[in-house]
């Protein structure tokens, strides 16, 4: 009872604080000078950079050449039988953006010496694509070494075998050597999160087949929408049978939505634009849930549009950034306020919670980036100082609860803050990158000239 009262009190205070800060600017009143001066952005950018180095040095010492470091046992870890250098490839462009050129050079050497895709090994198409294929492509754009492009194209040709299904929607798994596929029961995110990378590869190689393949998968997925323009969480890529008719913006659907908008912006593709408009309208009509305390997005049946649950979580936080990119700054700001409240409820955001009663459903935190990502997008579009303030508060909590003696660790439960022996590669690729960019004023990266893939790998916009 005592802890419930405490929680209600904390929620009330965070909502109030967020509301005051937001209303000052959304109503046209400029943020207070105090708020403007309260953050030394240069110092914050340096702090993020030094925390990146702390975690990176842990990886280097205990897991060099492996996919990831287990930060509590200090043991290396591979996803599959051979390393795909998940952490180094994912982290490389963050090093470049942070100006960590010695680390970037060592990483580059490791990649060219060790990375080999000609291995008899089944991998998850989506994860390898957004982290490795995408990381190699952005490395090529930022560094200019053609060997990055050669590796990226080699990998893409192997992964593309996954798209050999009767519908053109990819299987979830593909063998890098044999091209054998498995996993026909898939979801929109694992079907539609290829356009950005494949389009960029087509641009650099002059071969349109990559973009066409990704586009075919995306349009096939779109064709299975309901009459309400909602898409399902689960689908069979061989038959198109809907295996789960629940619609939402969360994991399994999230980056399908993100890539429809980003693909349209990056490639100026009118087909994508014509898909995006009804899609976002339906998402806002049936999934958005305006409560007296704030805006959330929940779950609904794709055929009836009726609400099936009121779950929101760390992954959903990306949507504030997507709304901002779409130009809906009001909803974007409202949702980012909810994101911040979710983060502050227990000092670190949970994987999921029920926004109707603010109860945690899944208390884990795996160093996810989406809350920082949306704060960064909102700041870029509004220049409202509340967003770096949010970023600073969240980053301080990250240091307090997730830092270990050698790196950073996931949490088993945000309520107990008990650590888990894992550090995802996206901590380097996304969480620390977006946190850094939120404070970085060097102008090295012009937000308006790039599009980030879903793993925060930036690509130059097509002129
Ligand atoms: C990342 O791998 C990508 O952002 C993906 O789209 C889903 N989220 C994880 C990080 O949370």
PDB file of C-alpha atoms and ligand atoms in Angstrom, residues 126-127 130-131 254-255 315 368-370 426 430 454-455, ligand 1:
ATOM      1  CA  UNK A 126      15.831  -9.019 -39.735  1.00  0.00           C
ATOM      2  CA  UNK A 127      18.455  -8.708 -36.982  1.00  0.00           C
ATOM      3  CA  UNK A 130      19.388  -3.975 -39.471  1.00  0.00           C
ATOM      4  CA  UNK A 131      22.628  -4.384 -37.499  1.00  0.00           C
ATOM      5  CA  UNK A 254       7.031  -0.926 -35.199  1.00  0.00           C
ATOM      6  CA  UNK A 255       9.707  -0.643 -37.890  1.00  0.00           C
ATOM      7  CA  UNK A 315       9.815  -0.209 -27.839  1.00  0.00           C
ATOM      8  CA  UNK A 368      16.844   0.083 -25.302  1.00  0.00           C
ATOM      9  CA  UNK A 369      17.296   3.394 -27.148  1.00  0.00           C
ATOM     10  CA  UNK A 370      13.801   4.455 -28.254  1.00  0.00           C
ATOM     11  CA  UNK A 426      22.254  -1.573 -30.049  1.00  0.00           C
ATOM     12  CA  UNK A 430      21.573   3.505 -30.876  1.00  0.00           C
ATOM     13  CA  UNK A 454      15.924   1.453 -37.417  1.00  0.00           C
ATOM     14  CA  UNK A 455      19.238   0.664 -35.694  1.00  0.00           C
TER      15      UNK A 455
HETATM   16  C1  LIG B   1      16.690  -2.290 -32.313  1.00  0.00           C
HETATM   17  O1  LIG B   1      17.307  -3.465 -32.715  1.00  0.00           O
HETATM   18  C2  LIG B   1      15.945  -1.673 -33.432  1.00  0.00           C
HETATM   19  O2  LIG B   1      15.658  -0.363 -33.087  1.00  0.00           O
HETATM   20  C3  LIG B   1      14.663  -2.403 -33.768  1.00  0.00           C
HETATM   21  O3  LIG B   1      13.867  -1.724 -34.701  1.00  0.00           O
HETATM   22  C4  LIG B   1      13.818  -2.688 -32.552  1.00  0.00           C
HETATM   23  N1  LIG B   1      14.426  -2.195 -31.376  1.00  0.00           N
HETATM   24  C5  LIG B   1      15.792  -2.543 -31.118  1.00  0.00           C
HETATM   25  C6  LIG B   1      16.262  -1.716 -29.938  1.00  0.00           C
HETATM   26  O4  LIG B   1      15.335  -1.592 -28.950  1.00  0.00           O
END
